[in-house]
Every structure is written in C-alpha cells, then in structure tokens.
Amino acid sequence: MTTPEPAASEALLPEDRERRLHPASWLFVLLQNLRQFIVPLLVLLFAGGRRDDGYPWWLPMVGVGALVVVSIWQYLTFRYRIEDDRLIVRSGLLERSVRQIPYSRIHNVAIHQSLLHRLMGVAEVRLESAGGTRPEAQMRVLRLPEALALEQLIRDRGQAVHVGADAGPASTPAPAGITLLALSTWEVVKLGLISNRGMIVVAGAFALAFQALPDRMAGRLLVDYGREAFGYASGFAATWMAKGLVLLAVVGAALLLIRAFSVLLALLRYYGFRLQRQGRRLTVERGLLARSRSSVPRRRIQAWTMTEGVLHRLFARRTLDIDTASARGADGQGDAGAQRGLDALAPIAPPATCDAIVRDVALLPDWPPQAWRPLHPRAWQRLVIGDVLMTAIGCAVLVWFFQAWGTLALLWLPWSIFVARRHAARAGYAVDASLVAVREGWWTRHWRFAEVGKLQAVELRQSPLDRRYGMASVWCDTAGASPLATPLRLRLLPLAEAESIHATLAHRIARRPLRW
Amino acid sequence: MTASHDHAAAPPPLPAEATEPAPQVETDIWQPLPTRARTLATITTLIGTVIPLGIALGVGLVASARQPSSFAIAGVLLLLVPAWTVWIARRRWLRTRWRLDDDGFGVRRGHMWRSDTRVPGNRVQHLDVRRGPLERAFGLATLIVHTAGTRNSAVALSGLDHMQAERLRDTLAARAARDDDHDDA
C-alpha cells in the first residue's frame, strides 16, 4: 500500500452513480461467514454421525451452499453512491437500509488488507463515526486503488467543510504528506522486546491446548515432561542448587519464548509502520502480512497517553497512544477489528520524537509543559496508607503461621514508603489555557493530557481520607477514553488548588465550543 | 422525553422570563432539593430497608430458639438499622445541591465522599426528564444530563421538583442548541 496518487480520485470514483463492490467481494464475505461457522460445520461433518449409517454427509454442504447464496445476494444488494458532501450506502437482504454518512462526520477511515486481499489486489474499507460500537459502513471489498481514492475523497471533502470555520487557508487540495515517524525493522524488534503481547499468545496456546486436546492430555503431558525434566536434573545433580538452576533455566526458556512471540507479533503488526500527516489528517500504515492503513482527522483526537516502562527506559523509548471518539472494534468479528483502529500514534519512539509529534499534531506548542506543579506535600503519606494497612494484615497472617518470623513482613514498609515518596516526588500536573496534563508513576511512568477544548465535564472529588489531609482530586472527562486506561485525573492536590482548578476549568470549557 | 429544540428561537438563557414574574431558574445559587424529595427519600429508604430486614429477621427468629433475648435483639435491629439508613438518606438529601450558572450545570453531593460535578452548557448532548410512579406521586422528577464523555457521560439528579426539572431541561437544551449554531462541526 503506498501513498495514493492525488489526481486519481475523480477518475476512479465518478459522482452520482451507484457503485458496487468488487465482483469477488462475495468470496470474502463468504470466507468471513465461514470462519464463524467453521466449528459447527466441522462438528457436523465429522462428529455428526457415522458414514455407514447412511448419514447424509452432504448435509453440511447445504449450509455452505446457503452461505454462498447469502454472500452473493449481499454483494448484489450493496450499493454505494458518492455525493457532494455525503456517502450514501444502500444495503440489506430483506430489510433494505439507506444510510447517509456526511464526510465531515467520519472520524476514522480504515483500510485493511489481509494476505488474501493483497494477492487479489483488493482492500476492505471501514468508515467510523463517533460513538456506537459498529462502523458506519463496512465495504468488503473494493479494489485497492478505489479504496485509496475513497479514502482520499473523504479526506479532501471532510476537510473542505471545516476549512472556513477552522480559519485555514481557503483551499488546500492535497497537501503532500509529512512523515512524522517511520519505524525501521530494528525499532519494531525493540518494540517486541518491550511489549508483553507474547505472554498472551503463550497463555492462549496453553489454554487452547487444555481445551482442545482430549482427556486432559495437555495436563498429563505437562506433568510427565516436568517430572522427567526434574528427574533428569536430579539424575546429574542431586543438590538443591542444581534443581534451582534447572528451574531457573526453565523459567528463562519460558521468558525467551514469550519475548520471541512478542517480537514476532510486533513484526506482524507494526512492520513498516509509518505515521504521516496530510493536512489535517493523520494516516498510519502498518503490518507485515496483513497491511492496514487508517486515517483520522487530527481534531478527532480526544486525549493523549504517553507511557514509559522500565524496558522502555532501557532502550530510551516511549509509547504514544491516543483516544479517538470513534467506534471501537468489538463488533463480534474477533479481535481483528480491534487492532485496526488507530490506537498508537507512535508505538515506540525516542522521547524527543514523541514530544515533537505532540507539538505538531496536538497544536500544543508548549508541550512538554514548562513547569509541572507538585502534589500536596504530604501526598506520599496518603499514598502509603493503603500499603500500611495491607502490610499490617499480611503481617498478622504471617505471624499467625510462622510466629516471630512473620514480622519480617514489616520490611515491606520501608520499601513502600520509598516507592510512595518517589512517586509523589515525580508526579505532577500542569494546567494552562489550552492544556490539562498529569504525569504519574515512578517505576513505570505515564503522562496523560488533553486539550481543554476536548474536556466534557469536570468533577471535584474528596474522600474522607482526602479531607483529613486537606486534599482533593479533579477528574476530567473526555470522550472515547478506554475504561481500562488511567483516567485524566489530578490526584492528591491541596484542596484550595483543586478547587480553583476545578472552577477555572469549568469556566474555560464553557467558553470553548465543543469540537470533536 | 428528549430535549426540545423549540426554544432555539427564544432568548436563550431564560426562555419565558418576560411572561412570568419570578425568574424561572435561579442562577448562581446552590439550590437545595424540595422538602418533598426528603420525604420521598425517607419513604423509599424505609421500604428498602425494613422489608428485607424484616424478612431476614423473621427467618432468623423462626430458625433459632425463640427466646425473649433474641426477640429483643431483633426489635432493636429493626429500629436501629432503618433509623441509620434514613439518617444517611436525609443527610444525602441535605448535601445534594444543584446550580445553574453561565458556565453550565453543577451538582454537589455526598457527605463522606464528596463530589462536585460540572457539566458546561455547551457540552450537553441531550437531556432526559424521567419520573417513576413514586416520583410522579410526589411531583418530583429525575434530570439526566448526557455528555459525550466516558465516565460522566450521564449526570443524573433525582428528587428535583417536576416543573423545575422541565424548566432546567428546556434552559439547558436551548443553550445547547444555541451553542450548536456556533459550532462548525
């Protein structure tokens, strides 16, 4: 997939004419449907009955045939039409639906090509708007040049609507893309070394093995092999130290395996990663076998997260993620959909590059903030309280079991105090006319920030413990935040400061029109 | 019930100010909920605690040896627990205040855990006024302010006077409509 040629869009997509999908599109719909039905079909085919009973083995084939008919029918009934300012999609087998999607409302255009798509020179296009869980329109599949032309058209027209209001230059037909970040293969390998995705694969493989292999074979194999390995180890060295070494070796091998899978996954997902800015739109291309390319207008970005773990620091790298208010991929088609969205602007990049991207894309010229303001001076005490409580309980339990030795658990306290102090010393926040930012963490650090114009609501919160310490926290709500991500909250501030931030933010937001 | 946009043409903040003598929605003051809301909160809390507690205690008494002491304990519990929950409900009623000002809508609530939520007027996506049967009997309503946010995407305030809730909804809707006209997206 390469950058589209600017002139092609008009020639490839004439207006005011209903268009169909690629003629082979039904094949891909069929494959997708088959993937969902493959398990029941296989069960029917193999476990349904014995051949010599006169069991109609061709019965499952009827199902496949029905799927073929449905897929072709879907292809025949799906039409789209390009209007001046909107896209009109007609679809539906029995219930017909006509959907009108204004270009300016499209938050994300994702083009996806699996290996098969690439072999046939076609691509899948998903158009997403704010909210909802399903894409506004999903075109399976278009010819690649057509898909790219459609993307370009949406980019140009969606932008043209805003040009007047955004006070931009009168016409910017097709500005050349500026590459903000391109990852070399070595960088992607580093990303794999840092990420822990391989763990998911290994865990998944284990789970699958336990599920799929009959009669607890997996468990037995594991136990047998484990026993054998330990027997072998105690064969050549019966000491405890040797056993320990063997255990270490096993753990080391597992870690290596996990890392190897991580690198493999990272290569599959992020090979050839390129982040480009074309006018007001950001485009991300990535993928080794399956290529995907998604494109969002930069004003649709709601909030930013920068993360830096220990491994990141080892390589002097960071990760830059964004929240967009567009539909998330959980649409019942497995995880593949979720990966297509534009989640990471920079999966891995040196800190300076991350900052440069933020400055360029977020229109926050002052990033990173000049002065991070500190938390409440006694914030670390407030942080440590939970740990003290847990340690006390843990210590009591241990004393119950091991008598005096249990008190050794108290040694945890100095460490937790140390961590809390480091955390409180590093954490901070910054609020100015255009930005709300918070940084937290010491061991793994993260920064989270948003433009003031993107905030939806602010809340001042105070727990009884906070009140005791004269603290409060300010929670800022933005659209499209993942429920798992850390919220944009300014914790452990002195009460007066929190109150004034709360009031000024509420005032400032009310003066800014909602633009999302 | 959704937001009506009929008021877009009227002067935005207080649509019918001229026709009625008293201002419709007092602004810039933290306003309490009506006393009827306290009565309703008391009643619902009583129902909500006495019935389950009564059942639990009844079952316990049937199962245990019915001695005078256990009856006494049950009686004391039946008095104390509802009294406590009602006290909390009334505190909550007392502590819940709302406010409408130039910036938008604000709700303050909580006794132990306090919170102060502000939804700026131009962030309001749509509004609901909802009334259950009990609320209807007391002339009360619940106002729900929806935003495009994630965690605070719906800020609900129950126990508002019904007329007040409708006026609030109309005012906020008018404001949202006015801001929409300035918006470019």
XYZ file of C-alpha atoms in Angstrom:
701
model
C 0.000 0.000 0.000
C 1.528 3.269 -0.978
C 0.504 6.863 -0.827
C -2.329 7.423 -3.247
C -1.831 9.494 -6.337
C -3.793 12.711 -5.834
C -5.362 13.047 -9.283
C -6.842 9.590 -9.358
C -9.824 10.087 -7.084
C -12.074 11.886 -9.559
C -11.327 9.464 -12.354
C -11.810 6.384 -10.211
C -14.918 7.460 -8.397
C -17.278 9.349 -10.670
C -20.079 11.006 -8.753
C -23.802 10.467 -8.882
C -23.663 6.910 -9.969
C -24.413 3.922 -7.827
C -21.405 1.751 -7.386
C -20.975 -1.827 -6.384
C -18.300 -3.611 -4.502
C -15.551 -5.590 -6.139
C -17.041 -8.556 -8.066
C -15.122 -11.001 -5.920
C -16.461 -9.377 -2.788
C -18.926 -12.184 -2.118
C -15.994 -14.544 -1.761
C -14.589 -12.570 1.142
C -17.965 -12.238 2.809
C -18.333 -15.977 2.426
C -14.921 -16.594 3.950
C -15.764 -14.339 6.864
C -19.043 -16.123 7.433
C -17.371 -19.497 7.088
C -14.887 -18.506 9.739
C -17.740 -18.004 12.153
C -19.465 -21.214 11.165
C -16.413 -23.369 10.647
C -16.545 -25.011 14.056
C -20.201 -26.064 13.915
C -19.696 -27.176 10.327
C -16.713 -29.305 11.196
C -18.545 -30.793 14.120
C -21.428 -31.647 11.820
C -19.108 -33.108 9.245
C -17.028 -35.313 11.499
C -18.970 -35.906 14.653
C -22.484 -35.776 13.298
C -22.746 -39.456 12.668
C -21.059 -42.402 11.028
C -20.881 -42.702 7.285
C -22.061 -46.305 7.131
C -25.289 -45.360 8.868
C -26.326 -43.731 5.672
C -25.792 -40.378 7.318
C -26.141 -37.716 4.654
C -22.576 -36.439 4.662
C -23.509 -33.770 2.157
C -25.828 -32.092 4.676
C -23.227 -29.597 5.855
C -22.585 -28.725 2.238
C -26.137 -27.420 2.052
C -25.184 -24.968 4.767
C -22.151 -23.857 2.812
C -24.274 -23.508 -0.291
C -26.743 -21.360 1.622
C -23.887 -19.183 2.799
C -22.696 -18.778 -0.787
C -26.161 -17.709 -1.874
C -26.417 -15.243 1.019
C -22.985 -13.807 0.241
C -23.762 -13.283 -3.416
C -27.085 -11.786 -2.516
C -25.337 -9.416 -0.145
C -22.974 -8.419 -2.920
C -25.875 -7.794 -5.270
C -27.787 -5.655 -2.803
C -24.932 -3.496 -1.559
C -24.606 -0.203 -3.407
C -22.872 2.983 -2.538
C -23.036 6.362 -4.067
C -20.771 9.352 -3.742
C -22.498 12.658 -3.310
C -21.075 16.078 -2.923
C -20.885 16.080 0.845
C -22.012 12.622 1.833
C -21.793 8.977 1.089
C -24.990 7.014 0.627
C -24.918 3.307 1.319
C -27.815 1.073 0.401
C -27.732 -2.426 1.752
C -29.802 -5.182 3.239
C -31.089 -8.523 2.074
C -34.725 -8.338 3.010
C -34.863 -5.216 5.095
C -33.359 -2.528 2.950
C -31.493 0.268 4.622
C -30.231 3.503 3.184
C -27.576 5.191 5.193
C -26.283 8.683 4.627
C -22.892 9.478 6.047
C -21.652 13.070 5.789
C -17.912 13.101 5.131
C -17.371 15.600 7.893
C -18.757 13.156 10.452
C -16.409 10.350 9.577
C -13.856 10.060 12.328
C -11.786 7.259 11.008
C -11.208 5.631 7.660
C -9.569 2.249 7.990
C -8.332 0.260 5.041
C -7.406 -3.304 5.775
C -5.725 -5.860 3.581
C -5.180 -9.413 4.655
C -2.790 -11.597 2.764
C -5.561 -12.894 0.531
C -6.747 -9.353 -0.099
C -3.261 -8.411 -1.128
C -2.947 -11.311 -3.516
C -6.140 -10.232 -5.215
C -5.379 -6.530 -5.086
C -8.416 -5.584 -3.077
C -8.988 -3.992 0.317
C -11.641 -3.665 2.978
C -12.777 -0.178 3.936
C -14.376 0.752 7.227
C -15.832 4.167 7.902
C -16.288 5.023 11.553
C -18.035 7.904 13.178
C -18.212 8.940 16.798
C -19.808 6.641 19.315
C -21.527 3.375 18.719
C -19.767 0.074 18.565
C -20.149 -0.705 14.895
C -18.586 1.085 11.961
C -20.915 3.339 9.992
C -20.147 1.476 6.825
C -18.024 -1.501 6.061
C -17.154 -2.194 2.479
C -15.968 -5.695 1.840
C -14.216 -5.327 -0.556
C -13.106 -2.668 -3.010
C -10.267 -2.642 -5.499
C -7.245 -1.157 -3.796
C -6.970 1.954 -5.999
C -10.673 2.543 -5.482
C -10.318 2.148 -1.709
C -7.443 4.599 -1.625
C -9.317 7.026 -3.819
C -12.310 6.802 -1.482
C -10.099 7.492 1.491
C -8.606 10.478 -0.259
C -12.014 11.759 -1.247
C -13.238 11.589 2.333
C -10.081 13.284 3.472
C -10.490 16.136 0.987
C -14.219 16.657 1.272
C -14.445 16.146 5.018
C -11.836 18.790 5.372
C -13.346 21.199 2.892
C -16.357 21.537 5.155
C -14.210 22.706 8.030
C -11.837 24.961 6.163
C -13.894 28.090 6.619
C -14.517 27.610 10.304
C -11.047 26.409 11.127
C -9.649 29.603 9.668
C -7.323 27.637 7.467
C -6.243 28.662 4.004
C -9.089 28.796 1.524
C -8.198 25.688 -0.390
C -5.682 23.013 0.339
C -6.310 20.473 -2.367
C -3.963 17.662 -1.479
C -1.030 18.680 0.626
C 1.895 16.369 0.449
C 2.173 14.049 3.399
C 4.749 14.771 6.045
C 6.191 11.646 7.561
C 6.235 12.122 11.314
C 7.500 8.709 12.229
C 8.694 5.677 10.332
C 9.851 2.625 12.205
C 12.744 0.557 10.953
C 12.669 -3.204 11.420
C 15.101 -2.918 14.298
C 12.801 -0.470 16.052
C 9.909 -2.883 15.662
C 12.055 -5.644 17.156
C 12.734 -3.359 20.100
C 9.021 -2.763 20.409
C 8.510 -6.509 20.551
C 11.183 -6.848 23.227
C 9.451 -4.189 25.301
C 5.882 -5.350 24.881
C 4.411 -8.309 26.678
C 1.992 -9.384 23.997
C 3.803 -12.691 23.607
C 2.552 -13.617 27.058
C -0.973 -13.533 25.706
C -0.022 -15.904 22.897
C 1.708 -18.347 25.203
C -1.127 -18.223 27.710
C -3.596 -18.585 24.877
C -1.712 -21.570 23.493
C -1.784 -23.209 26.911
C -5.480 -22.557 27.296
C -6.112 -23.898 23.812
C -4.030 -26.983 24.487
C -6.015 -27.707 27.628
C -9.282 -27.076 25.801
C -8.611 -28.862 22.564
C -6.572 -31.912 23.473
C -8.777 -34.701 24.716
C -8.797 -36.329 28.149
C -6.554 -33.895 29.954
C -3.717 -34.851 27.680
C -2.173 -31.425 27.939
C -2.129 -31.507 31.710
C -0.695 -35.021 31.734
C 1.947 -34.140 29.174
C 2.939 -31.119 31.204
C 3.200 -33.121 34.416
C 5.052 -36.012 32.745
C 7.546 -33.826 30.983
C 8.020 -31.728 34.085
C 8.679 -34.826 36.179
C 11.004 -36.214 33.579
C 12.949 -32.975 33.369
C 13.261 -32.813 37.112
C 14.215 -36.470 37.275
C 16.875 -35.858 34.684
C 18.113 -32.875 36.597
C 18.261 -34.732 39.883
C 19.976 -37.520 37.965
C 23.038 -35.488 37.158
C 22.992 -33.282 40.195
C 21.021 -34.104 43.260
C 21.751 -30.944 45.137
C 19.148 -28.268 45.729
C 21.264 -25.776 43.908
C 21.215 -27.805 40.735
C 17.454 -28.119 40.960
C 17.243 -24.404 41.407
C 19.409 -23.912 38.345
C 17.182 -26.183 36.297
C 14.140 -24.275 37.466
C 15.831 -21.033 36.505
C 16.651 -22.448 33.089
C 13.020 -23.453 32.570
C 11.800 -20.020 33.599
C 14.441 -18.435 31.397
C 13.364 -20.522 28.432
C 9.748 -19.555 29.013
C 10.707 -15.885 29.152
C 12.704 -16.254 25.954
C 9.756 -17.898 24.277
C 7.466 -15.118 25.384
C 9.888 -12.500 24.102
C 10.260 -14.311 20.809
C 6.490 -14.368 20.371
C 6.323 -10.711 21.327
C 8.857 -9.829 18.664
C 7.019 -11.938 16.127
C 3.708 -10.300 16.950
C 5.227 -6.859 16.860
C 6.714 -7.600 13.451
C 3.380 -8.873 12.170
C 1.532 -5.859 13.445
C 3.918 -2.985 13.126
C 6.299 -3.897 10.314
C 6.678 -0.927 8.018
C 4.938 1.420 10.442
C 4.592 4.891 9.071
C 2.797 7.862 10.596
C 2.039 10.649 8.189
C 0.265 13.936 8.420
C -1.526 15.096 5.336
C -3.043 18.445 6.013
C -5.409 17.905 8.902
C -5.459 14.153 8.723
C -3.180 11.612 10.229
C -2.527 8.374 8.472
C -0.948 5.276 9.915
C 0.192 2.352 7.797
C 1.419 -0.887 9.251
C 1.511 -4.639 9.039
C 3.695 -7.342 7.576
C 1.327 -9.864 6.039
C -1.926 -8.048 6.546
C -1.450 -4.377 5.800
C -3.719 -1.813 7.297
C -3.964 1.878 6.916
C -6.168 4.104 8.965
C -6.676 7.757 8.820
C -8.232 10.165 11.311
C -8.634 13.923 11.272
C -6.377 15.247 13.967
C -9.122 17.239 15.618
C -10.841 13.953 16.412
C -8.103 13.073 18.849
C -9.560 13.390 22.331
C -6.756 12.652 24.737
C -3.152 11.516 24.704
C -1.239 8.980 26.732
C 2.500 8.580 26.822
C 3.926 5.566 28.613
C 7.414 4.706 29.643
C 8.088 1.429 31.399
C 11.377 0.161 32.721
C 12.146 -1.637 29.475
C 11.260 1.477 27.562
C 13.849 3.379 29.551
C 16.414 0.713 28.816
C 16.037 1.496 25.132
C 15.342 5.217 25.705
C 11.952 4.935 24.072
C 8.335 5.801 24.820
C 4.911 4.878 23.541
C 2.396 7.460 22.466
C -1.282 6.481 22.364
C -4.374 8.451 21.550
C -8.068 8.226 22.293
C -10.416 8.913 19.436
C -14.140 9.055 19.819
C -14.726 6.631 17.002
C -16.287 3.241 17.267
C -14.140 0.625 18.888
C -13.653 -2.607 17.080
C -15.583 -5.011 19.272
C -18.076 -5.914 16.598
C -18.318 -9.617 17.107
C -15.732 -10.400 14.485
C -12.970 -11.328 16.813
C -10.016 -9.277 17.778
C -9.039 -8.390 14.238
C -11.378 -5.444 14.242
C -9.985 -4.009 17.426
C -6.492 -3.924 16.013
C -7.474 -1.911 13.018
C -8.220 1.328 14.778
C -5.604 3.968 15.038
C -4.590 3.480 18.631
C -0.902 4.160 18.804
C 0.474 7.209 17.076
C 3.935 6.088 17.990
C 4.193 2.514 19.253
C 7.797 3.195 20.008
C 9.833 6.342 19.564
C 12.508 8.326 21.337
C 11.068 10.805 23.857
C 12.075 13.786 21.755
C 10.233 12.404 18.734
C 7.124 11.764 20.840
C 7.193 15.351 22.037
C 7.697 16.592 18.503
C 4.708 14.583 17.285
C 2.570 16.001 20.081
C 3.656 19.535 19.246
C 2.961 19.012 15.585
C -0.315 17.157 15.833
C -1.951 18.352 19.024
C -1.427 22.029 18.375
C 0.073 22.298 21.808
C 3.131 24.425 21.118
C 4.155 24.389 24.746
C 4.436 20.641 25.116
C 6.017 19.456 27.361
C 4.819 21.955 29.953
C 7.480 24.234 31.323
C 6.566 23.734 34.933
C 4.989 20.661 36.389
C 3.261 21.626 39.598
C 3.841 19.334 42.540
C 1.258 17.416 44.528
C 0.273 18.137 48.095
C 3.440 17.991 50.221
C 2.044 15.088 52.233
C 0.785 13.199 49.211
C 3.179 10.320 49.858
C 1.655 9.690 53.292
C -1.743 9.434 51.704
C -0.318 7.021 49.141
C 1.349 4.878 51.775
C -1.719 4.437 53.973
C -3.205 1.658 51.883
C 0.105 -0.180 51.904
C 0.428 0.170 55.664
C -2.991 -1.353 56.100
C -2.229 -4.246 53.751
C 1.136 -4.857 55.378
C -0.456 -4.936 58.822
C -2.978 -7.522 57.712
C -0.349 -9.574 55.876
C 1.970 -9.385 58.857
C -0.752 -10.561 61.225
C -1.448 -13.551 58.979
C 2.233 -14.414 58.721
C 2.764 -14.116 62.473
C -0.148 -16.489 62.965
C 1.590 -19.084 60.801
C 5.302 -18.520 61.416
C 5.343 -16.797 64.812
C 8.136 -14.258 65.142
C 9.470 -14.791 61.619
C 6.252 -13.292 60.307
C 7.286 -9.848 61.485
C 9.860 -9.854 58.688
C 6.944 -8.749 56.502
C 7.308 -5.345 58.122
C 10.397 -4.908 55.984
C 7.988 -4.230 53.149
C 7.097 -0.898 54.745
C 10.376 0.958 54.139
C 10.232 -0.104 50.518
C 6.630 1.003 50.086
C 7.412 4.310 51.772
C 10.346 4.730 49.409
C 8.159 3.983 46.382
C 5.415 6.317 47.576
C 7.902 9.110 48.122
C 9.449 8.614 44.706
C 6.010 8.540 43.151
C 4.863 11.668 44.939
C 8.083 13.456 44.047
C 7.760 12.593 40.367
C 4.034 13.026 39.925
C 2.748 16.378 38.913
C 0.238 18.227 36.872
C 0.057 21.164 34.541
C -2.966 23.238 33.649
C -2.839 26.175 31.326
C -5.139 27.924 28.887
C -5.041 25.123 26.337
C -3.977 22.005 28.154
C -4.618 19.729 31.105
C -1.798 17.309 31.764
C -0.883 14.902 34.501
C 2.169 12.749 34.941
C 2.340 9.857 37.325
C 4.399 6.879 38.241
C 7.984 6.319 39.049
C 8.809 2.773 38.037
C 6.502 2.805 35.048
C 5.655 6.334 34.133
C 2.855 7.758 32.186
C 1.715 11.123 31.017
C -1.868 11.811 30.153
C -3.123 15.030 28.699
C -5.882 16.613 26.673
C -6.714 19.934 25.146
C -9.085 21.956 27.302
C -11.458 22.141 24.340
C -11.840 18.366 24.406
C -12.951 18.083 28.016
C -16.577 17.175 28.545
C -17.092 17.576 32.263
C -15.037 18.198 35.367
C -15.576 16.795 38.792
C -14.051 17.597 42.145
C -13.811 14.607 44.440
C -12.879 14.230 48.046
C -12.845 11.058 50.063
C -12.905 11.098 53.880
C -9.185 10.374 53.886
C -8.595 13.204 51.427
C -10.479 15.526 53.746
C -8.272 14.569 56.638
C -5.227 15.541 54.665
C -6.833 18.617 53.111
C -6.577 17.148 49.627
C -8.907 16.719 46.702
C -8.751 15.441 43.184
C -10.045 16.834 39.918
C -11.355 14.342 37.376
C -11.594 15.441 33.792
C -13.829 13.506 31.460
C -13.044 13.167 27.765
C -14.835 11.288 25.033
C -13.677 7.936 23.793
C -11.475 7.083 26.756
C -10.952 3.390 27.224
C -12.395 2.176 30.506
C -9.107 0.400 31.188
C -6.865 3.386 30.637
C -5.927 5.592 33.539
C -8.392 8.438 33.774
C -7.296 12.017 33.321
C -7.374 12.954 36.956
C -5.328 15.310 39.035
C -4.943 13.474 42.294
C -3.737 14.493 45.735
C -3.794 18.227 45.214
C -4.103 20.725 48.052
C -7.814 21.436 48.444
C -7.645 25.141 47.613
C -5.664 24.461 44.473
C -8.008 21.700 43.361
C -10.999 23.952 43.915
C -9.539 26.765 41.894
C -8.535 24.414 39.048
C -11.995 22.909 39.101
C -13.641 26.305 38.876
C -11.334 27.698 36.182
C -11.600 24.564 34.089
C -15.400 24.574 34.273
C -15.320 28.208 33.231
C -12.850 27.683 30.395
C -14.628 24.676 28.944
C -17.858 26.608 28.882
C -16.159 29.255 26.759
C -14.906 26.764 24.199
C -17.246 25.277 21.657
C -17.381 21.534 21.555
C -15.208 20.336 18.707
C -14.827 16.632 18.395
C -38.502 12.545 26.938
C -35.846 14.213 24.885
C -34.682 17.759 24.663
C -36.986 20.030 22.765
C -35.309 22.401 20.415
C -38.298 24.663 20.058
C -36.678 27.197 22.298
C -33.812 27.881 19.971
C -35.639 30.890 18.645
C -36.493 32.299 22.058
C -33.936 34.300 24.021
C -31.643 31.502 25.070
C -30.960 31.509 28.812
C -34.419 32.062 30.261
C -36.982 31.472 27.556
C -40.100 32.735 29.255
C -38.643 35.251 31.654
C -40.764 38.125 30.451
C -44.106 36.385 30.773
C -43.816 35.216 34.359
C -42.928 37.472 37.243
C -40.482 35.202 39.074
C -37.302 34.096 37.337
C -37.742 30.574 36.138
C -34.417 29.151 37.077
C -32.476 30.960 39.666
C -28.856 31.061 38.687
C -25.629 31.303 40.606
C -27.001 29.848 43.818
C -26.502 26.350 45.104
C -30.081 25.265 45.302
C -31.455 22.591 47.580
C -33.879 19.882 46.565
C -37.511 20.365 47.659
C -38.585 19.039 51.043
C -40.893 16.587 49.293
C -37.761 14.904 47.974
C -36.656 14.315 51.543
C -39.992 12.745 52.395
C -39.776 10.533 49.330
C -36.172 9.567 50.132
C -37.240 8.696 53.676
C -40.107 6.569 52.466
C -38.132 4.701 49.807
C -35.263 4.094 52.192
C -37.638 2.817 54.858
C -39.293 0.471 52.402
C -35.902 -0.556 51.059
C -34.521 -1.486 54.479
C -37.486 -2.523 56.623
C -38.804 -5.160 54.219
C -35.546 -7.074 53.583
C -34.524 -6.648 57.210
C -37.910 -7.806 58.443
C -37.769 -10.881 56.229
C -34.226 -11.700 57.298
C -35.016 -11.262 60.988
C -38.249 -13.227 60.653
C -36.436 -16.143 59.053
C -33.736 -15.915 61.706
C -36.273 -15.947 64.524
C -38.134 -18.899 63.061
C -34.917 -20.835 62.669
C -33.477 -20.026 66.093
C -34.748 -20.876 69.544
C -37.383 -18.210 70.208
C -36.104 -16.718 73.414
C -37.043 -13.263 74.670
C -33.475 -12.032 74.214
C -33.440 -12.803 70.511
C -36.759 -11.004 70.098
C -35.273 -8.028 71.884
C -32.203 -8.028 69.633
C -34.376 -8.299 66.544
C -36.524 -5.428 67.736
C -33.529 -3.231 68.421
C -32.079 -4.042 64.992
C -35.418 -3.330 63.368
C -35.333 0.101 64.973
C -31.657 1.000 64.647
C -30.826 -0.061 61.095
C -33.710 1.769 59.411
C -33.045 4.807 61.582
C -29.441 4.804 60.452
C -30.222 4.408 56.735
C -32.903 7.079 56.945
C -30.448 9.394 58.640
C -27.984 8.797 55.788
C -30.667 9.363 53.170
C -31.659 12.631 54.797
C -28.030 13.721 55.022
C -27.658 12.929 51.364
C -30.738 14.957 50.562
C -29.398 17.860 52.586
C -25.995 17.648 50.926
C -27.257 17.474 47.371
C -27.317 20.856 45.776
C -27.552 21.930 42.180
C -26.681 25.072 40.408
C -27.151 26.616 37.024
C -24.907 29.470 36.033
C -23.353 30.957 32.925
C -20.872 28.124 32.751
C -23.360 25.328 32.939
C -24.932 22.857 35.273
C -23.386 21.737 38.537
C -24.256 19.083 41.085
C -22.769 18.780 44.531
C -23.377 15.694 46.546
C -22.029 13.451 49.229
C -21.426 13.519 52.920
C -18.442 11.232 53.413
C -17.360 11.035 49.779
C -17.971 14.438 48.324
C -18.141 15.333 44.718
C -18.853 18.420 42.685
C -19.638 17.722 39.047
C -19.837 20.452 36.450
C -21.208 19.965 33.000
C -20.602 23.043 30.867
C -23.714 24.077 28.949
C -22.115 23.610 25.555
C -21.111 20.030 26.339
C -24.675 18.861 26.835
C -25.571 16.298 24.198
C -29.131 15.564 25.195
C -31.335 15.634 28.281
C -33.865 13.359 29.858
C -36.500 14.016 32.474
C -37.558 10.721 33.955
C -40.287 10.056 36.517
C -41.095 6.860 38.299
C -44.527 6.221 39.818
C -43.429 7.323 43.299
C -41.764 10.411 41.911
C -44.934 11.239 39.997
C -46.961 10.910 43.177
C -44.711 13.457 44.853
C -44.437 15.772 41.845
C -40.745 15.074 41.529
C -38.535 14.126 38.609
C -35.038 12.965 37.722
C -32.999 15.077 35.357
C -30.313 13.283 33.371
C -27.723 15.329 31.536
C -25.864 13.401 28.851
C -22.460 14.398 27.559
C -20.148 12.810 25.045
C -17.734 11.880 27.820
C -16.869 8.461 29.078
C -17.198 8.303 32.845
C -19.538 11.205 33.403
C -21.481 10.609 30.235
C -24.745 10.802 32.173
C -25.095 13.031 35.216
C -28.361 12.206 36.960
C -30.019 14.305 39.616
C -33.121 12.831 41.188
C -35.571 14.475 43.537
C -35.974 17.687 41.570
C -39.291 19.428 41.530
C -41.018 18.362 38.332
C -41.646 21.823 36.946
C -38.174 22.868 37.935
C -36.688 19.858 36.161
C -38.597 20.637 32.982
C -37.506 24.254 33.080
C -33.920 23.207 33.690
C -34.107 20.818 30.775
C -35.518 23.459 28.481
C -32.940 26.019 29.531
C -30.050 23.639 29.040
C -31.436 22.386 25.735
C -31.845 25.923 24.473
C -28.308 26.644 25.447
C -27.007 23.540 23.720
C -28.943 24.466 20.586
C -27.540 27.981 20.670
C -24.019 26.662 21.003
C -24.618 24.214 18.202
C -25.279 27.098 15.866
C -21.836 28.459 16.562
C -20.252 25.098 16.244
C -18.733 24.263 12.928
C -18.828 20.524 13.013
